[in-house]
């Protein structure tokens, strides 16, 4: 069974510096910036400096391009096996993907007002963007993922799992490993790009050691992390 789990948010992605990229790219195909690739390589160097054994390390990544590129950069420093996992994709913001609050109200005024109404009535954790996922839905995916890896790696050779994903799903995994509440999840700040959080095995539980590495250069993101009260718009990921 794994002794350590490392959760990582992908490096800086193109939509974080150029919101217009949504006009030409799908959510799945948005790549890293040059800074994002550098941040990912720094993550790999961090693991190399830790003397992590590639033979007993597995990297599991979201299939979205920005996460997969981050994982690939890490393997340049530690040539561990790399696999993709669909459960790690970012929250689906549905019809609001790639839109700011203002754009949501301009393009879908009735839906935007309805979203805000349900956010107030039901809470940020449960409200769903039209044709999208709620934060609760993402947490359920994270719980399924953690349950799966607990089964997969119970008797495996892997001692270290490196999980590369996105902002919301990363926080959902951290919530699950910490066995925390929805209030805890909502209180978490947006994760820095390339931030690495470590969890170490403690019997049948996981000990949260907090962030063990954050690239110093976080760039100058032009996107808005909180276009609605509950991070609608897909621009957090």
PDB file of C-alpha atoms in Angstrom:
ATOM      1  CA  UNK A   1       0.000   0.000   0.000  1.00  0.00           C
ATOM      2  CA  UNK A   2       1.182   3.502  -0.727  1.00  0.00           C
ATOM      3  CA  UNK A   3       3.081   5.207   2.071  1.00  0.00           C
ATOM      4  CA  UNK A   4       2.682   8.671   0.601  1.00  0.00           C
ATOM      5  CA  UNK A   5       0.112  10.423  -1.571  1.00  0.00           C
ATOM      6  CA  UNK A   6       1.053  13.707  -3.218  1.00  0.00           C
ATOM      7  CA  UNK A   7      -1.742  15.824  -4.706  1.00  0.00           C
ATOM      8  CA  UNK A   8      -0.768  18.450  -7.291  1.00  0.00           C
ATOM      9  CA  UNK A   9      -2.628  21.153  -9.152  1.00  0.00           C
ATOM     10  CA  UNK A  10      -1.438  21.445 -12.768  1.00  0.00           C
ATOM     11  CA  UNK A  11       0.957  24.224 -13.755  1.00  0.00           C
ATOM     12  CA  UNK A  12      -0.235  27.551 -15.102  1.00  0.00           C
ATOM     13  CA  UNK A  13      -2.564  26.961 -18.068  1.00  0.00           C
ATOM     14  CA  UNK A  14      -3.246  29.144 -21.083  1.00  0.00           C
ATOM     15  CA  UNK A  15      -6.764  30.123 -19.987  1.00  0.00           C
ATOM     16  CA  UNK A  16      -5.317  31.704 -16.862  1.00  0.00           C
ATOM     17  CA  UNK A  17      -3.505  34.354 -18.892  1.00  0.00           C
ATOM     18  CA  UNK A  18      -5.668  34.423 -22.014  1.00  0.00           C
ATOM     19  CA  UNK A  19      -9.413  34.019 -21.325  1.00  0.00           C
ATOM     20  CA  UNK A  20     -10.075  34.284 -25.074  1.00  0.00           C
ATOM     21  CA  UNK A  21      -8.637  30.802 -25.533  1.00  0.00           C
ATOM     22  CA  UNK A  22     -12.101  29.410 -24.735  1.00  0.00           C
ATOM     23  CA  UNK A  23     -13.140  30.592 -28.201  1.00  0.00           C
ATOM     24  CA  UNK A  24     -10.725  28.191 -29.915  1.00  0.00           C
ATOM     25  CA  UNK A  25     -10.112  25.389 -27.392  1.00  0.00           C
ATOM     26  CA  UNK A  26     -12.276  22.930 -25.537  1.00  0.00           C
ATOM     27  CA  UNK A  27     -11.813  22.546 -21.789  1.00  0.00           C
ATOM     28  CA  UNK A  28     -10.017  19.250 -22.380  1.00  0.00           C
ATOM     29  CA  UNK A  29      -7.464  20.716 -24.797  1.00  0.00           C
ATOM     30  CA  UNK A  30      -6.233  23.829 -22.971  1.00  0.00           C
ATOM     31  CA  UNK A  31      -2.417  23.517 -22.671  1.00  0.00           C
ATOM     32  CA  UNK A  32       0.144  24.774 -20.196  1.00  0.00           C
ATOM     33  CA  UNK A  33       1.933  28.069 -20.684  1.00  0.00           C
ATOM     34  CA  UNK A  34       5.726  28.132 -20.784  1.00  0.00           C
ATOM     35  CA  UNK A  35       5.616  29.127 -17.101  1.00  0.00           C
ATOM     36  CA  UNK A  36       3.280  26.205 -16.400  1.00  0.00           C
ATOM     37  CA  UNK A  37       5.750  23.779 -17.947  1.00  0.00           C
ATOM     38  CA  UNK A  38       8.527  25.312 -15.857  1.00  0.00           C
ATOM     39  CA  UNK A  39       6.419  24.959 -12.693  1.00  0.00           C
ATOM     40  CA  UNK A  40       5.744  21.309 -13.526  1.00  0.00           C
ATOM     41  CA  UNK A  41       9.432  20.664 -14.079  1.00  0.00           C
ATOM     42  CA  UNK A  42      10.115  22.223 -10.670  1.00  0.00           C
ATOM     43  CA  UNK A  43       7.675  19.719  -9.180  1.00  0.00           C
ATOM     44  CA  UNK A  44       9.650  16.918 -10.793  1.00  0.00           C
ATOM     45  CA  UNK A  45      12.902  18.307  -9.392  1.00  0.00           C
ATOM     46  CA  UNK A  46      11.295  18.441  -5.947  1.00  0.00           C
ATOM     47  CA  UNK A  47      10.579  14.709  -6.121  1.00  0.00           C
ATOM     48  CA  UNK A  48      14.027  13.988  -7.536  1.00  0.00           C
ATOM     49  CA  UNK A  49      15.600  15.871  -4.630  1.00  0.00           C
ATOM     50  CA  UNK A  50      13.499  13.728  -2.272  1.00  0.00           C
ATOM     51  CA  UNK A  51      15.205  10.676  -3.816  1.00  0.00           C
ATOM     52  CA  UNK A  52      11.851   9.107  -4.577  1.00  0.00           C
ATOM     53  CA  UNK A  53      12.282   5.739  -6.257  1.00  0.00           C
ATOM     54  CA  UNK A  54      10.631   5.808  -9.720  1.00  0.00           C
ATOM     55  CA  UNK A  55      10.188   2.040  -9.595  1.00  0.00           C
ATOM     56  CA  UNK A  56       7.852   2.286  -6.610  1.00  0.00           C
ATOM     57  CA  UNK A  57       6.118   5.508  -7.672  1.00  0.00           C
ATOM     58  CA  UNK A  58       3.004   5.844  -9.793  1.00  0.00           C
ATOM     59  CA  UNK A  59       1.767   9.095 -11.322  1.00  0.00           C
ATOM     60  CA  UNK A  60      -1.987   9.302 -11.878  1.00  0.00           C
ATOM     61  CA  UNK A  61      -3.220  12.251 -13.925  1.00  0.00           C
ATOM     62  CA  UNK A  62      -6.389  13.793 -15.243  1.00  0.00           C
ATOM     63  CA  UNK A  63      -6.570  13.246 -19.009  1.00  0.00           C
ATOM     64  CA  UNK A  64      -7.097  16.990 -19.604  1.00  0.00           C
ATOM     65  CA  UNK A  65      -4.128  18.385 -21.527  1.00  0.00           C
ATOM     66  CA  UNK A  66      -2.898  20.854 -18.891  1.00  0.00           C
ATOM     67  CA  UNK A  67      -2.763  18.124 -16.239  1.00  0.00           C
ATOM     68  CA  UNK A  68      -1.281  15.494 -18.567  1.00  0.00           C
ATOM     69  CA  UNK A  69       1.446  17.939 -19.656  1.00  0.00           C
ATOM     70  CA  UNK A  70       2.228  18.636 -16.003  1.00  0.00           C
ATOM     71  CA  UNK A  71       2.607  14.922 -15.330  1.00  0.00           C
ATOM     72  CA  UNK A  72       4.801  14.485 -18.405  1.00  0.00           C
ATOM     73  CA  UNK A  73       7.119  17.258 -17.220  1.00  0.00           C
ATOM     74  CA  UNK A  74       7.421  15.532 -13.835  1.00  0.00           C
ATOM     75  CA  UNK A  75       8.480  12.285 -15.519  1.00  0.00           C
ATOM     76  CA  UNK A  76      11.447  14.105 -17.054  1.00  0.00           C
ATOM     77  CA  UNK A  77      12.904  14.254 -13.546  1.00  0.00           C
ATOM     78  CA  UNK A  78      11.517  11.006 -12.127  1.00  0.00           C
ATOM     79  CA  UNK A  79      10.740   8.442 -14.871  1.00  0.00           C
ATOM     80  CA  UNK A  80       7.856   6.808 -13.017  1.00  0.00           C
ATOM     81  CA  UNK A  81       4.962   5.006 -14.642  1.00  0.00           C
ATOM     82  CA  UNK A  82       2.162   7.360 -15.670  1.00  0.00           C
ATOM     83  CA  UNK A  83      -1.540   6.523 -16.101  1.00  0.00           C
ATOM     84  CA  UNK A  84      -4.646   8.644 -16.740  1.00  0.00           C
ATOM     85  CA  UNK A  85      -7.830   8.582 -14.675  1.00  0.00           C
ATOM     86  CA  UNK A  86     -11.126  10.158 -15.887  1.00  0.00           C
ATOM     87  CA  UNK A  87     -12.349  10.638 -12.308  1.00  0.00           C
ATOM     88  CA  UNK A  88      -9.710  13.372 -11.943  1.00  0.00           C
ATOM     89  CA  UNK A  89     -11.122  15.780 -14.551  1.00  0.00           C
ATOM     90  CA  UNK A  90     -12.084  19.238 -13.320  1.00  0.00           C
ATOM     91  CA  UNK A  91     -15.579  20.230 -12.285  1.00  0.00           C
ATOM     92  CA  UNK A  92     -17.907  20.448 -15.270  1.00  0.00           C
ATOM     93  CA  UNK A  93     -19.330  23.968 -15.324  1.00  0.00           C
ATOM     94  CA  UNK A  94     -21.704  23.059 -18.144  1.00  0.00           C
ATOM     95  CA  UNK A  95     -23.071  26.018 -20.075  1.00  0.00           C
ATOM     96  CA  UNK A  96     -21.076  28.434 -17.891  1.00  0.00           C
ATOM     97  CA  UNK A  97     -17.683  26.953 -18.821  1.00  0.00           C
ATOM     98  CA  UNK A  98     -15.189  29.666 -19.682  1.00  0.00           C
ATOM     99  CA  UNK A  99     -17.527  32.540 -18.873  1.00  0.00           C
ATOM    100  CA  UNK A 100     -17.145  35.320 -16.323  1.00  0.00           C
ATOM    101  CA  UNK A 101     -20.104  36.354 -14.181  1.00  0.00           C
ATOM    102  CA  UNK A 102     -20.846  39.234 -16.533  1.00  0.00           C
ATOM    103  CA  UNK A 103     -20.710  36.963 -19.565  1.00  0.00           C
ATOM    104  CA  UNK A 104     -23.028  34.448 -17.892  1.00  0.00           C
ATOM    105  CA  UNK A 105     -25.567  37.203 -17.271  1.00  0.00           C
ATOM    106  CA  UNK A 106     -25.191  38.543 -20.797  1.00  0.00           C
ATOM    107  CA  UNK A 107     -25.470  35.183 -22.542  1.00  0.00           C
ATOM    108  CA  UNK A 108     -27.805  33.312 -20.178  1.00  0.00           C
ATOM    109  CA  UNK A 109     -29.506  35.946 -17.988  1.00  0.00           C
ATOM    110  CA  UNK A 110     -32.349  33.716 -16.779  1.00  0.00           C
ATOM    111  CA  UNK A 111     -30.053  30.782 -16.023  1.00  0.00           C
ATOM    112  CA  UNK A 112     -27.565  33.030 -14.256  1.00  0.00           C
ATOM    113  CA  UNK A 113     -30.269  34.480 -12.034  1.00  0.00           C
ATOM    114  CA  UNK A 114     -31.612  30.980 -11.348  1.00  0.00           C
ATOM    115  CA  UNK A 115     -28.112  29.805 -10.432  1.00  0.00           C
ATOM    116  CA  UNK A 116     -27.684  32.658  -7.954  1.00  0.00           C
ATOM    117  CA  UNK A 117     -31.130  31.930  -6.497  1.00  0.00           C
ATOM    118  CA  UNK A 118     -30.246  28.276  -5.835  1.00  0.00           C
ATOM    119  CA  UNK A 119     -26.814  29.225  -4.505  1.00  0.00           C
ATOM    120  CA  UNK A 120     -28.551  31.384  -1.906  1.00  0.00           C
ATOM    121  CA  UNK A 121     -31.332  28.871  -1.230  1.00  0.00           C
ATOM    122  CA  UNK A 122     -29.464  25.537  -1.286  1.00  0.00           C
ATOM    123  CA  UNK A 123     -25.865  26.600  -0.668  1.00  0.00           C
ATOM    124  CA  UNK A 124     -22.710  26.798  -2.757  1.00  0.00           C
ATOM    125  CA  UNK A 125     -21.870  23.147  -2.184  1.00  0.00           C
ATOM    126  CA  UNK A 126     -25.041  21.824  -3.815  1.00  0.00           C
ATOM    127  CA  UNK A 127     -25.880  24.271  -6.623  1.00  0.00           C
ATOM    128  CA  UNK A 128     -25.265  23.060 -10.188  1.00  0.00           C
ATOM    129  CA  UNK A 129     -24.441  25.185 -13.219  1.00  0.00           C
ATOM    130  CA  UNK A 130     -26.823  24.341 -16.106  1.00  0.00           C
ATOM    131  CA  UNK A 131     -25.794  20.956 -17.565  1.00  0.00           C
ATOM    132  CA  UNK A 132     -22.844  20.909 -15.146  1.00  0.00           C
ATOM    133  CA  UNK A 133     -21.711  19.502 -11.806  1.00  0.00           C
ATOM    134  CA  UNK A 134     -22.061  20.772  -8.267  1.00  0.00           C
ATOM    135  CA  UNK A 135     -19.176  20.794  -5.813  1.00  0.00           C
ATOM    136  CA  UNK A 136     -20.922  17.864  -4.122  1.00  0.00           C
ATOM    137  CA  UNK A 137     -20.761  15.919  -7.411  1.00  0.00           C
ATOM    138  CA  UNK A 138     -17.015  16.532  -7.653  1.00  0.00           C
ATOM    139  CA  UNK A 139     -16.490  15.388  -4.056  1.00  0.00           C
ATOM    140  CA  UNK A 140     -18.388  12.167  -4.819  1.00  0.00           C
ATOM    141  CA  UNK A 141     -15.998  11.551  -7.730  1.00  0.00           C
ATOM    142  CA  UNK A 142     -13.057  12.204  -5.431  1.00  0.00           C
ATOM    143  CA  UNK A 143     -14.442   9.770  -2.864  1.00  0.00           C
ATOM    144  CA  UNK A 144     -14.803   7.108  -5.556  1.00  0.00           C
ATOM    145  CA  UNK A 145     -11.238   7.740  -6.690  1.00  0.00           C
ATOM    146  CA  UNK A 146      -9.821   7.442  -3.167  1.00  0.00           C
ATOM    147  CA  UNK A 147     -11.812   4.248  -2.617  1.00  0.00           C
ATOM    148  CA  UNK A 148     -10.456   2.848  -5.874  1.00  0.00           C
ATOM    149  CA  UNK A 149      -6.821   3.576  -5.099  1.00  0.00           C
ATOM    150  CA  UNK A 150      -7.254   2.116  -1.619  1.00  0.00           C
ATOM    151  CA  UNK A 151      -8.250  -1.155  -3.291  1.00  0.00           C
ATOM    152  CA  UNK A 152      -5.818  -0.997  -6.208  1.00  0.00           C
ATOM    153  CA  UNK A 153      -2.722  -0.359  -4.123  1.00  0.00           C
ATOM    154  CA  UNK A 154      -3.417  -2.402  -1.019  1.00  0.00           C
ATOM    155  CA  UNK A 155      -0.944  -5.098  -2.036  1.00  0.00           C
ATOM    156  CA  UNK A 156       0.926  -3.314  -4.835  1.00  0.00           C
ATOM    157  CA  UNK A 157       4.597  -2.416  -5.084  1.00  0.00           C
ATOM    158  CA  UNK A 158       3.852   1.315  -5.191  1.00  0.00           C
ATOM    159  CA  UNK A 159       4.905   3.312  -2.148  1.00  0.00           C
ATOM    160  CA  UNK A 160       4.282   6.778  -3.583  1.00  0.00           C
ATOM    161  CA  UNK A 161       1.270   8.016  -5.532  1.00  0.00           C
ATOM    162  CA  UNK A 162       1.506  11.357  -7.328  1.00  0.00           C
ATOM    163  CA  UNK A 163      -1.934  12.652  -8.295  1.00  0.00           C
ATOM    164  CA  UNK A 164      -2.086  15.477 -10.858  1.00  0.00           C
ATOM    165  CA  UNK A 165      -5.441  17.185 -11.254  1.00  0.00           C
ATOM    166  CA  UNK A 166      -7.231  20.543 -11.134  1.00  0.00           C
ATOM    167  CA  UNK A 167      -8.198  23.136  -8.559  1.00  0.00           C
ATOM    168  CA  UNK A 168     -11.679  21.974  -7.509  1.00  0.00           C
ATOM    169  CA  UNK A 169     -11.103  18.219  -7.784  1.00  0.00           C
ATOM    170  CA  UNK A 170      -7.749  18.589  -6.004  1.00  0.00           C
ATOM    171  CA  UNK A 171      -9.487  20.262  -3.081  1.00  0.00           C
ATOM    172  CA  UNK A 172     -12.116  17.497  -3.172  1.00  0.00           C
ATOM    173  CA  UNK A 173      -9.419  14.828  -2.887  1.00  0.00           C
ATOM    174  CA  UNK A 174      -7.796  16.716  -0.009  1.00  0.00           C
ATOM    175  CA  UNK A 175     -11.209  16.880   1.700  1.00  0.00           C
ATOM    176  CA  UNK A 176     -11.704  13.141   1.255  1.00  0.00           C
ATOM    177  CA  UNK A 177      -8.254  12.170   2.543  1.00  0.00           C
ATOM    178  CA  UNK A 178      -8.778  14.454   5.549  1.00  0.00           C
ATOM    179  CA  UNK A 179     -12.334  13.190   6.095  1.00  0.00           C
ATOM    180  CA  UNK A 180     -13.439  16.805   6.319  1.00  0.00           C
ATOM    181  CA  UNK A 181     -16.783  18.583   5.991  1.00  0.00           C
ATOM    182  CA  UNK A 182     -18.341  20.506   3.121  1.00  0.00           C
ATOM    183  CA  UNK A 183     -17.733  23.696   5.121  1.00  0.00           C
ATOM    184  CA  UNK A 184     -14.018  22.886   5.233  1.00  0.00           C
ATOM    185  CA  UNK A 185     -14.033  22.324   1.482  1.00  0.00           C
ATOM    186  CA  UNK A 186     -15.722  25.648   0.735  1.00  0.00           C
ATOM    187  CA  UNK A 187     -13.340  27.509   3.048  1.00  0.00           C
ATOM    188  CA  UNK A 188     -10.236  26.347   1.142  1.00  0.00           C
ATOM    189  CA  UNK A 189      -8.541  29.032  -0.910  1.00  0.00           C
ATOM    190  CA  UNK A 190      -7.731  28.599  -4.574  1.00  0.00           C
ATOM    191  CA  UNK A 191      -4.672  26.390  -4.964  1.00  0.00           C
ATOM    192  CA  UNK A 192      -1.455  27.792  -6.437  1.00  0.00           C
ATOM    193  CA  UNK A 193      -0.324  26.230  -9.692  1.00  0.00           C
ATOM    194  CA  UNK A 194       2.110  23.404  -9.080  1.00  0.00           C
ATOM    195  CA  UNK A 195       1.265  23.215  -5.372  1.00  0.00           C
ATOM    196  CA  UNK A 196       2.156  19.821  -3.856  1.00  0.00           C
ATOM    197  CA  UNK A 197       0.366  18.553  -0.756  1.00  0.00           C
ATOM    198  CA  UNK A 198       1.601  15.417   1.005  1.00  0.00           C
ATOM    199  CA  UNK A 199      -0.380  12.777   2.865  1.00  0.00           C
ATOM    200  CA  UNK A 200       1.416   9.979   4.714  1.00  0.00           C
ATOM    201  CA  UNK A 201      -0.030   6.629   5.729  1.00  0.00           C
ATOM    202  CA  UNK A 202      -0.992   6.439   9.388  1.00  0.00           C
ATOM    203  CA  UNK A 203      -2.527   3.035   9.886  1.00  0.00           C
ATOM    204  CA  UNK A 204      -5.882   3.092   8.096  1.00  0.00           C
ATOM    205  CA  UNK A 205      -5.874   6.894   7.923  1.00  0.00           C
ATOM    206  CA  UNK A 206      -3.904   9.592   6.143  1.00  0.00           C
ATOM    207  CA  UNK A 207      -1.873  12.261   7.907  1.00  0.00           C
ATOM    208  CA  UNK A 208      -2.029  15.613   6.140  1.00  0.00           C
ATOM    209  CA  UNK A 209       1.440  17.176   6.104  1.00  0.00           C
ATOM    210  CA  UNK A 210       0.207  20.241   4.258  1.00  0.00           C
ATOM    211  CA  UNK A 211       1.877  21.879   1.284  1.00  0.00           C
ATOM    212  CA  UNK A 212       5.440  20.678   0.903  1.00  0.00           C
ATOM    213  CA  UNK A 213       6.203  22.605  -2.289  1.00  0.00           C
ATOM    214  CA  UNK A 214       4.801  25.634  -4.126  1.00  0.00           C
ATOM    215  CA  UNK A 215       6.589  27.177  -7.137  1.00  0.00           C
ATOM    216  CA  UNK A 216       7.564  30.739  -6.267  1.00  0.00           C
ATOM    217  CA  UNK A 217       6.604  32.203  -9.636  1.00  0.00           C
ATOM    218  CA  UNK A 218       2.814  32.066  -9.876  1.00  0.00           C
ATOM    219  CA  UNK A 219       2.566  34.402 -12.862  1.00  0.00           C
ATOM    220  CA  UNK A 220      -0.104  37.066 -13.213  1.00  0.00           C
ATOM    221  CA  UNK A 221      -3.401  35.334 -13.872  1.00  0.00           C
ATOM    222  CA  UNK A 222      -6.023  37.467 -15.610  1.00  0.00           C
ATOM    223  CA  UNK A 223      -8.885  35.095 -14.882  1.00  0.00           C
ATOM    224  CA  UNK A 224     -11.388  35.571 -12.087  1.00  0.00           C
ATOM    225  CA  UNK A 225     -11.411  32.776  -9.534  1.00  0.00           C
ATOM    226  CA  UNK A 226     -14.836  33.600  -8.188  1.00  0.00           C
ATOM    227  CA  UNK A 227     -17.144  34.862 -10.953  1.00  0.00           C
ATOM    228  CA  UNK A 228     -20.191  33.618  -9.050  1.00  0.00           C
ATOM    229  CA  UNK A 229     -20.378  33.129  -5.319  1.00  0.00           C
ATOM    230  CA  UNK A 230     -19.546  29.486  -5.842  1.00  0.00           C
ATOM    231  CA  UNK A 231     -16.794  29.665  -8.457  1.00  0.00           C
ATOM    232  CA  UNK A 232     -18.902  29.243 -11.545  1.00  0.00           C
ATOM    233  CA  UNK A 233     -17.542  29.876 -15.006  1.00  0.00           C
ATOM    234  CA  UNK A 234     -14.913  27.198 -15.229  1.00  0.00           C
ATOM    235  CA  UNK A 235     -12.041  29.633 -14.916  1.00  0.00           C
ATOM    236  CA  UNK A 236     -10.771  28.359 -11.618  1.00  0.00           C
ATOM    237  CA  UNK A 237      -9.512  25.037 -12.944  1.00  0.00           C
TER     238      UNK A 237
END
